[in-house]
mmCIF file of C-alpha atoms and ligand atoms in Angstrom:
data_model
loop_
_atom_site.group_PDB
_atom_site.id
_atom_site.type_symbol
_atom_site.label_atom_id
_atom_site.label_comp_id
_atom_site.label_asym_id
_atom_site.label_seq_id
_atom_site.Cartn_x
_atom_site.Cartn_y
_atom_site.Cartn_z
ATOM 1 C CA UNK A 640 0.000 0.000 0.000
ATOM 2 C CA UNK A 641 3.079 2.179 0.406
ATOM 3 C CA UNK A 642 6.260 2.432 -1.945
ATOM 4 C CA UNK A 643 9.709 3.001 -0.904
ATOM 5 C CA UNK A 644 9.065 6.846 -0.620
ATOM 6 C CA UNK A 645 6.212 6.587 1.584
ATOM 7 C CA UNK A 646 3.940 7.323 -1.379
ATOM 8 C CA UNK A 647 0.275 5.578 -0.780
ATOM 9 C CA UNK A 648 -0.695 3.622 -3.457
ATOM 10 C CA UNK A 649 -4.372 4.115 -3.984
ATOM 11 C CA UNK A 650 -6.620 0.884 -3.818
ATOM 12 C CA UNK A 651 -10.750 0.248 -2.915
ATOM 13 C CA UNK A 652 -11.112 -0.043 0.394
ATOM 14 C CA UNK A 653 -7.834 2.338 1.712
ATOM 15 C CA UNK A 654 -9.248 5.436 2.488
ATOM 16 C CA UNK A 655 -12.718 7.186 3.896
ATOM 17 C CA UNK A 656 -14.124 9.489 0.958
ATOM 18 C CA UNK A 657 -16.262 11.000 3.514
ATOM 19 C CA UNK A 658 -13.839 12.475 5.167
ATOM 20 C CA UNK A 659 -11.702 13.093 2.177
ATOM 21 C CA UNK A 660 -14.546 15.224 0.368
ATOM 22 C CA UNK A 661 -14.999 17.018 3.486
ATOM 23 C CA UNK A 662 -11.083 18.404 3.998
ATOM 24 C CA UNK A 663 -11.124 19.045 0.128
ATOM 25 C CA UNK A 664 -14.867 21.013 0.018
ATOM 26 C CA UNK A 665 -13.617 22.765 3.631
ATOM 27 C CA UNK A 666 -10.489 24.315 0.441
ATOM 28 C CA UNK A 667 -13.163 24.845 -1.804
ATOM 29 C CA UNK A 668 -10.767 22.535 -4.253
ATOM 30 C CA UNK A 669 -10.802 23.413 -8.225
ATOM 31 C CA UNK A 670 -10.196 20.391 -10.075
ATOM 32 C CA UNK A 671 -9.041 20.389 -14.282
ATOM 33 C CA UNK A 672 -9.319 17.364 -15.926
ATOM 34 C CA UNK A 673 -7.640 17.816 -19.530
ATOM 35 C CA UNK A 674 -8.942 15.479 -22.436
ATOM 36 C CA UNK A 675 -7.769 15.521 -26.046
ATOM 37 C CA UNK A 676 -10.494 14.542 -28.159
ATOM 38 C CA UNK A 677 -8.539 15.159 -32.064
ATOM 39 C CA UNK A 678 -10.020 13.703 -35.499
ATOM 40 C CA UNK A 679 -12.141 10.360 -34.792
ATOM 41 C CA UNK A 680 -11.473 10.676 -31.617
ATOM 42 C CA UNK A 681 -14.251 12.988 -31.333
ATOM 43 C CA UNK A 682 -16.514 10.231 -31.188
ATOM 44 C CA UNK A 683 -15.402 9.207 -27.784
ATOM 45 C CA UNK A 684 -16.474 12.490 -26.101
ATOM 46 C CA UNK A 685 -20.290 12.151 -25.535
ATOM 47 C CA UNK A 686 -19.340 9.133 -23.408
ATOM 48 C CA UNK A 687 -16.967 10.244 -21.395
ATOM 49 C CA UNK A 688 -18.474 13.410 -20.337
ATOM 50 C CA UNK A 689 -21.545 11.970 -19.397
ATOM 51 C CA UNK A 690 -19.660 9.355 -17.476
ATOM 52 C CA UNK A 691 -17.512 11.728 -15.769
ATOM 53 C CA UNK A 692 -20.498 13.642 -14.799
ATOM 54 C CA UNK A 693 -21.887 10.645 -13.320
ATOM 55 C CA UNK A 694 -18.262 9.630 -11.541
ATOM 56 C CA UNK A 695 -15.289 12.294 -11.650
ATOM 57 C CA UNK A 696 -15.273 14.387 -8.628
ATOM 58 C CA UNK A 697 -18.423 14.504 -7.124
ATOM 59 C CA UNK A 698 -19.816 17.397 -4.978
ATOM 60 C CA UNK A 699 -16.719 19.750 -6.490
ATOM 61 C CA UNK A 700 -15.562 22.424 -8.572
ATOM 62 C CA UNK A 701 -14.379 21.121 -12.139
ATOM 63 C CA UNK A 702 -12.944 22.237 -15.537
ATOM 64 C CA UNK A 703 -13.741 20.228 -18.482
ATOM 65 C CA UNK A 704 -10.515 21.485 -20.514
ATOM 66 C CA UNK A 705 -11.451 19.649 -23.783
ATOM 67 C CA UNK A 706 -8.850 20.328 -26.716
ATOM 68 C CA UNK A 707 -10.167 19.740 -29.931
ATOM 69 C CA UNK A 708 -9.413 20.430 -33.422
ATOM 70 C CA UNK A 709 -13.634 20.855 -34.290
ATOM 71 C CA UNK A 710 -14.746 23.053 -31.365
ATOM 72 C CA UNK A 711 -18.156 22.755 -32.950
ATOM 73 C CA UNK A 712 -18.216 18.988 -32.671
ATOM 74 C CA UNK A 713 -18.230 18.872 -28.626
ATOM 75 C CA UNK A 714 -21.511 17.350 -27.686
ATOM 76 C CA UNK A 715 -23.528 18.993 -25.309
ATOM 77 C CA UNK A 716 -23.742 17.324 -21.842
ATOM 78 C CA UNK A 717 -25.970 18.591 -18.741
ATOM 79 C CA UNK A 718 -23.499 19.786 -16.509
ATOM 80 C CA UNK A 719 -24.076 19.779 -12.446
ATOM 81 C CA UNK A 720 -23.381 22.949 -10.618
ATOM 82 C CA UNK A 721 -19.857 23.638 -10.312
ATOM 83 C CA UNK A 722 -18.710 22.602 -13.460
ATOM 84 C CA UNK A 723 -17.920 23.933 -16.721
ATOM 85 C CA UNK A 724 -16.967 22.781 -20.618
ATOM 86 C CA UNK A 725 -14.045 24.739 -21.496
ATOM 87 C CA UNK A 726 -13.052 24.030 -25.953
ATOM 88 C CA UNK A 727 -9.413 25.027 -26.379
ATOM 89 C CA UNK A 728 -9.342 24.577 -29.952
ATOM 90 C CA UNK A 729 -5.678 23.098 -31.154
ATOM 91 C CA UNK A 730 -3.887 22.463 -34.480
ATOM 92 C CA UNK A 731 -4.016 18.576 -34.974
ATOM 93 C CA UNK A 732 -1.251 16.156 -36.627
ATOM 94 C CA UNK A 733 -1.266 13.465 -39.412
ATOM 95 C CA UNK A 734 0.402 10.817 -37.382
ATOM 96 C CA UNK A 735 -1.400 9.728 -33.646
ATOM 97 C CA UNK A 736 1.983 9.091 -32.977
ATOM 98 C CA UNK A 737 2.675 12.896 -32.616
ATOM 99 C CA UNK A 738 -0.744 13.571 -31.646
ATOM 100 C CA UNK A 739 -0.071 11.871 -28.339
ATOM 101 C CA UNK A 740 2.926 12.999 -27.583
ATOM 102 C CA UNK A 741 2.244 16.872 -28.397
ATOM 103 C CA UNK A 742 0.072 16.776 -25.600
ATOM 104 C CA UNK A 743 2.746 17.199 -23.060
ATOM 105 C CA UNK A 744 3.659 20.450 -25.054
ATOM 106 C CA UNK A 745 -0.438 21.846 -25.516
ATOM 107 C CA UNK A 746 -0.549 20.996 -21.374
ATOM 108 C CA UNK A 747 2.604 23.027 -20.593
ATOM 109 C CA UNK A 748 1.447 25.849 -22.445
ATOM 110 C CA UNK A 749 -2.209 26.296 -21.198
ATOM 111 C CA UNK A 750 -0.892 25.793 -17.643
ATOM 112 C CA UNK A 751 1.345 28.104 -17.668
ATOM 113 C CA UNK A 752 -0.788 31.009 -19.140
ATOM 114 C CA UNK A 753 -4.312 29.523 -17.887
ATOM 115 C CA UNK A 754 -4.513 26.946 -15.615
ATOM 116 C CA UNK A 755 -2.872 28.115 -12.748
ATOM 117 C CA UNK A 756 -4.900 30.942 -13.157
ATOM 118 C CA UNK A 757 -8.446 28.628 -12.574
ATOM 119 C CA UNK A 758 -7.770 25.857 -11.085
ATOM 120 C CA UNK A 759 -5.560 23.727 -8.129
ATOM 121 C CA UNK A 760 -5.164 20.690 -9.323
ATOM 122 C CA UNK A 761 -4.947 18.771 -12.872
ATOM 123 C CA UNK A 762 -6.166 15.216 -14.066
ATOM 124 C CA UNK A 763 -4.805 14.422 -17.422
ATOM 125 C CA UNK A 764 -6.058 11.897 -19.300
ATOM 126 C CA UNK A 765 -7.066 9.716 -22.257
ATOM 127 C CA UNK A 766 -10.586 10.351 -23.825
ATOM 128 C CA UNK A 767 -11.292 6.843 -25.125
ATOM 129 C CA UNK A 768 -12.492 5.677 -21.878
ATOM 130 C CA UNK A 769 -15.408 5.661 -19.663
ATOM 131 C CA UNK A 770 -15.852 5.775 -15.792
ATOM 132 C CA UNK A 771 -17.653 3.154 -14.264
ATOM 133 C CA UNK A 772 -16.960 3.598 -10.477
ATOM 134 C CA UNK A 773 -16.088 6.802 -8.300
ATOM 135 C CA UNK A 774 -13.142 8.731 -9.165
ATOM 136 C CA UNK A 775 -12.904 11.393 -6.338
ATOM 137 C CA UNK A 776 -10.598 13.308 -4.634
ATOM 138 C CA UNK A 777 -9.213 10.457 -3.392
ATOM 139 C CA UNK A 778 -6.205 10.789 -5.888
ATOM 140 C CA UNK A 779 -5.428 14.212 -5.475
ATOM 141 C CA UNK A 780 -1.528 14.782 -4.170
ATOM 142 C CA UNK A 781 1.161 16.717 -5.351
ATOM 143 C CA UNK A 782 2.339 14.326 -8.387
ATOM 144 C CA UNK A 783 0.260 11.195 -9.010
ATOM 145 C CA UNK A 784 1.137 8.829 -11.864
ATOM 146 C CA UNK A 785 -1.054 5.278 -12.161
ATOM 147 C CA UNK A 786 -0.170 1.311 -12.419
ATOM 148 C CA UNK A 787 -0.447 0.396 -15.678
ATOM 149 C CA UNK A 788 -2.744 -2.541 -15.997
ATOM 150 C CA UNK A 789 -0.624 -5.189 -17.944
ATOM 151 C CA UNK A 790 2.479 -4.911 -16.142
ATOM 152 C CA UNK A 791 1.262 -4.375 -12.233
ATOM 153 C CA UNK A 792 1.998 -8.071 -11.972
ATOM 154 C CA UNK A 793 5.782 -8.345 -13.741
ATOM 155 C CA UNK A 794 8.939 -8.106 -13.023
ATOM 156 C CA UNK A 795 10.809 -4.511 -13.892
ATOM 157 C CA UNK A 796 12.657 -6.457 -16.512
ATOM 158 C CA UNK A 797 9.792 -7.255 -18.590
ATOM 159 C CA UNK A 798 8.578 -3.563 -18.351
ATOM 160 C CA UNK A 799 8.361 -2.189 -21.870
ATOM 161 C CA UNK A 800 10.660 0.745 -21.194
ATOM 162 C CA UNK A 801 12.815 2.989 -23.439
ATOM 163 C CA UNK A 802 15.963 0.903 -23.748
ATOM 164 C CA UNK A 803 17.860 2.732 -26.658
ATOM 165 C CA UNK A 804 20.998 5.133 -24.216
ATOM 166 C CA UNK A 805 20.599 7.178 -27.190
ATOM 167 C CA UNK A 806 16.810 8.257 -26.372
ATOM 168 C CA UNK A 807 15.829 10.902 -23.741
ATOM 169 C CA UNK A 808 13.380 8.273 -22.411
ATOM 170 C CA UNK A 809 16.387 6.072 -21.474
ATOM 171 C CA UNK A 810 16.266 3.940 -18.442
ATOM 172 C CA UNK A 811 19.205 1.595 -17.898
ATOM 173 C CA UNK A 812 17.765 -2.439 -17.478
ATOM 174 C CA UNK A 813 18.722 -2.290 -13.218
ATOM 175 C CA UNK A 814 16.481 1.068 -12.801
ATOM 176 C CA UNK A 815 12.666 1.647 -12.685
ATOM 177 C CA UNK A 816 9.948 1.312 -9.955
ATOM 178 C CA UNK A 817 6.620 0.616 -11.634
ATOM 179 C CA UNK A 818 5.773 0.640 -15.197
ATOM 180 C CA UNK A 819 2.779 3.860 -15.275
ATOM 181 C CA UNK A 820 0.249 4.437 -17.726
ATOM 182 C CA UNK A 821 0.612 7.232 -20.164
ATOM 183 C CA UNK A 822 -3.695 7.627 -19.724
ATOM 184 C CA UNK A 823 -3.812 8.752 -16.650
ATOM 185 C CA UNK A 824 -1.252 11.671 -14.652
ATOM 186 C CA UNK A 825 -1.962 14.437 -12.778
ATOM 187 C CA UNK A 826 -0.802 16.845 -9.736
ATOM 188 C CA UNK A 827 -0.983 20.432 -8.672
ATOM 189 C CA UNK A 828 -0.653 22.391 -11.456
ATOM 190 C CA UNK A 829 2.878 23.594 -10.481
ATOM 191 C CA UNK A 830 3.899 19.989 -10.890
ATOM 192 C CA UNK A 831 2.000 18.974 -13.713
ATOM 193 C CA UNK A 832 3.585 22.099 -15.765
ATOM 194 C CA UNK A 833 6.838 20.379 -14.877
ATOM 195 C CA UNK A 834 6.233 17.252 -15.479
ATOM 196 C CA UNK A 835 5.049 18.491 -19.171
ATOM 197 C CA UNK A 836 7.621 20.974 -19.838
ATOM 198 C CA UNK A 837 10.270 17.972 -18.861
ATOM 199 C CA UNK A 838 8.642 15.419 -20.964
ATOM 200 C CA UNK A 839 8.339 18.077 -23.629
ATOM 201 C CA UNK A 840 11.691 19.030 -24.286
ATOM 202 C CA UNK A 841 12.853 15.282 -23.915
ATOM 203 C CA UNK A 842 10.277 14.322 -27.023
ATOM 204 C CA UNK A 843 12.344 17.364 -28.969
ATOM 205 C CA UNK A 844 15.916 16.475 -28.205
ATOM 206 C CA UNK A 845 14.693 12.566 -29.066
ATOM 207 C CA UNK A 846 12.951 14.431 -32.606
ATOM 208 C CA UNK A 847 16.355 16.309 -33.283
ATOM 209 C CA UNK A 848 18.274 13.022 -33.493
ATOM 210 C CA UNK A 849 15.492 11.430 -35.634
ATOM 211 C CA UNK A 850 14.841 9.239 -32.405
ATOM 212 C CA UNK A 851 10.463 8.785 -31.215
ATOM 213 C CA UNK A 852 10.685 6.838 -27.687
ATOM 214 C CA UNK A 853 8.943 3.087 -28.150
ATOM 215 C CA UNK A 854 5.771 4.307 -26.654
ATOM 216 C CA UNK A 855 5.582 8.361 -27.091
ATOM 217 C CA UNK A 856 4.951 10.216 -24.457
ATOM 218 C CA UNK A 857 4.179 7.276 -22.335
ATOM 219 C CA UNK A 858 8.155 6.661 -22.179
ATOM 220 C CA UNK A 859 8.619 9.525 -21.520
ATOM 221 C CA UNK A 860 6.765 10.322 -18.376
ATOM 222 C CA UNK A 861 8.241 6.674 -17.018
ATOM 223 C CA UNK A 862 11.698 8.297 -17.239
ATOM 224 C CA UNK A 863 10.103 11.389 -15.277
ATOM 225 C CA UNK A 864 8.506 9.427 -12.745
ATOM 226 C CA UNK A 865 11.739 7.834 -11.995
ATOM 227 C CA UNK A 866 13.435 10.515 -11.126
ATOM 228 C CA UNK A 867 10.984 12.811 -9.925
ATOM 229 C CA UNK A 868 8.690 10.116 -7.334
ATOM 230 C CA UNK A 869 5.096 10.618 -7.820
ATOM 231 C CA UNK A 870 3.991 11.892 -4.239
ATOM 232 C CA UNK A 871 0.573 8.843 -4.434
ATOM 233 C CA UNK A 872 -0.233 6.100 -7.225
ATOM 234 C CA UNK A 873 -3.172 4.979 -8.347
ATOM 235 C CA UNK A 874 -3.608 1.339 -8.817
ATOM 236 C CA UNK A 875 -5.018 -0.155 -12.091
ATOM 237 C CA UNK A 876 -8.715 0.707 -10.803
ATOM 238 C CA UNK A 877 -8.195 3.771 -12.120
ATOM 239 C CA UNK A 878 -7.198 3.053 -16.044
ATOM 240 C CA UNK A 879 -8.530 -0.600 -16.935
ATOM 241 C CA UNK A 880 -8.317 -2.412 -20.060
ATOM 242 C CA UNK A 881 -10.421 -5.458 -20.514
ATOM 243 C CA UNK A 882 -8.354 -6.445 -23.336
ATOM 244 C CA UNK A 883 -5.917 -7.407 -21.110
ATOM 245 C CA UNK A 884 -5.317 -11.054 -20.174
ATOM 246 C CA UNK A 885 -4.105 -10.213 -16.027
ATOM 247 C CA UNK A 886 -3.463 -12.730 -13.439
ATOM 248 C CA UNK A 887 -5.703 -11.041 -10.815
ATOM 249 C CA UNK A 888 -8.402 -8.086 -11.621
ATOM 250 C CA UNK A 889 -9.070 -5.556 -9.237
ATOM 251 C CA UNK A 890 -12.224 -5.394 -7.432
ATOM 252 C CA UNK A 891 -13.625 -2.384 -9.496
ATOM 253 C CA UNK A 892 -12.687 -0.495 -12.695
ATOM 254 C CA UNK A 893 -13.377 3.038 -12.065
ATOM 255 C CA UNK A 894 -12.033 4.292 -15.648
ATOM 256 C CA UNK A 895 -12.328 1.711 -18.509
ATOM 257 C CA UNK A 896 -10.658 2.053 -21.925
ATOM 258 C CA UNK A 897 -12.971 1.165 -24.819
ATOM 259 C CA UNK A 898 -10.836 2.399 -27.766
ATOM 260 C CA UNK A 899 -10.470 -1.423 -28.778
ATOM 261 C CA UNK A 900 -9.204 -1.370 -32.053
ATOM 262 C CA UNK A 901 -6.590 1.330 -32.425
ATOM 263 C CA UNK A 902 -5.738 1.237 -35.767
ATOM 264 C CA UNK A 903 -9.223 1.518 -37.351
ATOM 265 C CA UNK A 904 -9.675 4.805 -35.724
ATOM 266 C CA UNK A 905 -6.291 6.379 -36.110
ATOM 267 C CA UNK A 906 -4.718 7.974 -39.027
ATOM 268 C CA UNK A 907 -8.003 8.051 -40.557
ATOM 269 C CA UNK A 908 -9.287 10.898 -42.951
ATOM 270 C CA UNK A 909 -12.263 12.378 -41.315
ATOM 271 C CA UNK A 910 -15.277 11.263 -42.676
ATOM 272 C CA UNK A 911 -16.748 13.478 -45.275
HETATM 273 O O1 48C B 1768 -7.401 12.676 -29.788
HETATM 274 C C1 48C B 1768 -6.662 11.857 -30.363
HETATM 275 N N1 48C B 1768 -6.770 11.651 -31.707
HETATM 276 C C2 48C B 1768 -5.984 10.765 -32.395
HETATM 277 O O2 48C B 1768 -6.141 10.634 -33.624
HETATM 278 C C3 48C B 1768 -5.023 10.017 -31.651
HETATM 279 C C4 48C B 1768 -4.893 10.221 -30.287
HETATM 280 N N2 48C B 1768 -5.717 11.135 -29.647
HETATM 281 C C5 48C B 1768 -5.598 11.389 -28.211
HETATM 282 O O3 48C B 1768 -4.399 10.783 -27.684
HETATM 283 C C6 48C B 1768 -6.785 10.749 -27.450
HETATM 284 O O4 48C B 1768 -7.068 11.529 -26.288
HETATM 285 C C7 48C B 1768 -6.211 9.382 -27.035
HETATM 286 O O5 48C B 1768 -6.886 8.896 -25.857
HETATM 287 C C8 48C B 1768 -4.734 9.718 -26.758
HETATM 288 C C9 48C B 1768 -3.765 8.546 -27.014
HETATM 289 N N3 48C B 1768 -4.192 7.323 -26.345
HETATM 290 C C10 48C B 1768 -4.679 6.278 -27.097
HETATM 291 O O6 48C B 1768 -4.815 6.350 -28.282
HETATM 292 C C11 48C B 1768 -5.033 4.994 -26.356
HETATM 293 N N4 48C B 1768 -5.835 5.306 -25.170
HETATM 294 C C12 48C B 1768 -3.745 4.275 -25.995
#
């Protein structure tokens, strides 16, 4: 339940919510959970709003930050009191590759001039997901990263890492705590402009030598994480994939990917 750093890793079960939601709504907390929603992507919006209405933060203060290259498309969900859709329309890519990973960069920027302007804390994540279970303020801390779910269960040398010296993602085979999820970060917004201004640059010095880490940004913030210990982790409650063959499954999946087949939405034309 704890790592090495006295970081709690967070689990059903491990904490009282009640009395979580009352230290958080006694600050008045500001949650902003970032989602890029680019191309078909789009079509994975409706869902997750309406989930995260249903799930994300209940009882407090949050920012939809929704980047988008089709402002126009963002469905319109009934919103509870509190919260707010904010578009932040951004240029999109050919390649999902580059998609993915300039989202450190778009996060950097708009916390630097916005963020920290509205909000406390930021939850960055994927948008082909849903939430099925509670995802409160429970995982709030300073720097949170999350298990990924098919490696919670191996050994660090099976972890797929970035194993090339050459790459800014590097981490040598006798290094690494846990192998996180790129779907699922967050922190203070101090931290999390950081984290993406680190990651950022690392994806650019990697670009300059023709290099792209084996799994984008995703390598990226594992090199991060190493060296700068996430202050709580979430277990894989918090991003599950059911595609995943795992040993044991956790007792609930609050956040649930249902992008199945990757490759039949990405790199797609838009439909006419
Ligand atoms: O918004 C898009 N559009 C794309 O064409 C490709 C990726 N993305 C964003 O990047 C979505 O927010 C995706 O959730 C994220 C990359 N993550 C995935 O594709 C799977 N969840 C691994």
């Amino acid at each position: 339940m704890m790592t090495p750093w006295f970081a709690p890793i967070i689990w059903e079960g491990t904490y009282n919510l009640k009395i979580l939601n009352e230290q958080f709504r006694l600050r008045n907390v500001s949650i902003g959970l970032t989602v890029f929603a680019i191309k078909k992507y789009m079509t994975f919006l409706k869902g997750f709003l309406q989930t995260a209405e249903r799930y994300f933060m209940t009882g407090h203060r949050v920012n939809y930050y929704i980047f988008t290259d089709r402002v126009e498309a963002i469905p319109k969900v009934k919103l509870r009191k509190g919260r707010k859709i904010v578009p932040l329309k951004i240029q999109n890519y050919l390649r999902w590759q580059d998609i993915s990973m300039r989202r450190m960069e778009t996060i950097r920027n708009f916390s630097q001039q916005q963020f920290i302007h509205e909000v406390e804390y930021l939850v960055c994540v994927d948008v082909d997901m849903i939430f099925r279970h509670p995802v409160g303020v429970e995982i709030l801390s300073e720097l949170f990263g999350t298990l990924h779910p098919a490696f919670y269960f191996a050994e660090r040398d099976i972890f797929t890492y970035e194993r090339r010296p050459d790459s800014q993602a590097y981490i040598p085979p006798e290094e690494g705590d846990f192998y996180y999820a790129g779907g699922f970060f967050g922190g203070t917004v101090a931290e999390v402009c950081k984290l993406t201004e680190m990651c950022h640059k690392a994806i650019m010095m990697d670009k300059e030598k023709n290099l792209e880490a084996v799994w984008h940004d995703e390598s990226h913030l594992n090199k991060y994480f190493l060296y700068h210990k996430p202050t709580k982790i979430l277990s894989p409650e918090y991003l599950w994939d059911d595609n995943i063959i795992s040993p044991k499954k956790p007792k609930i999946k609050r956040f649930l990917t249902v992008g199945k087949n990757h490759s039949a939405i990405r790199n797609k034309r838009r439909a006419v």
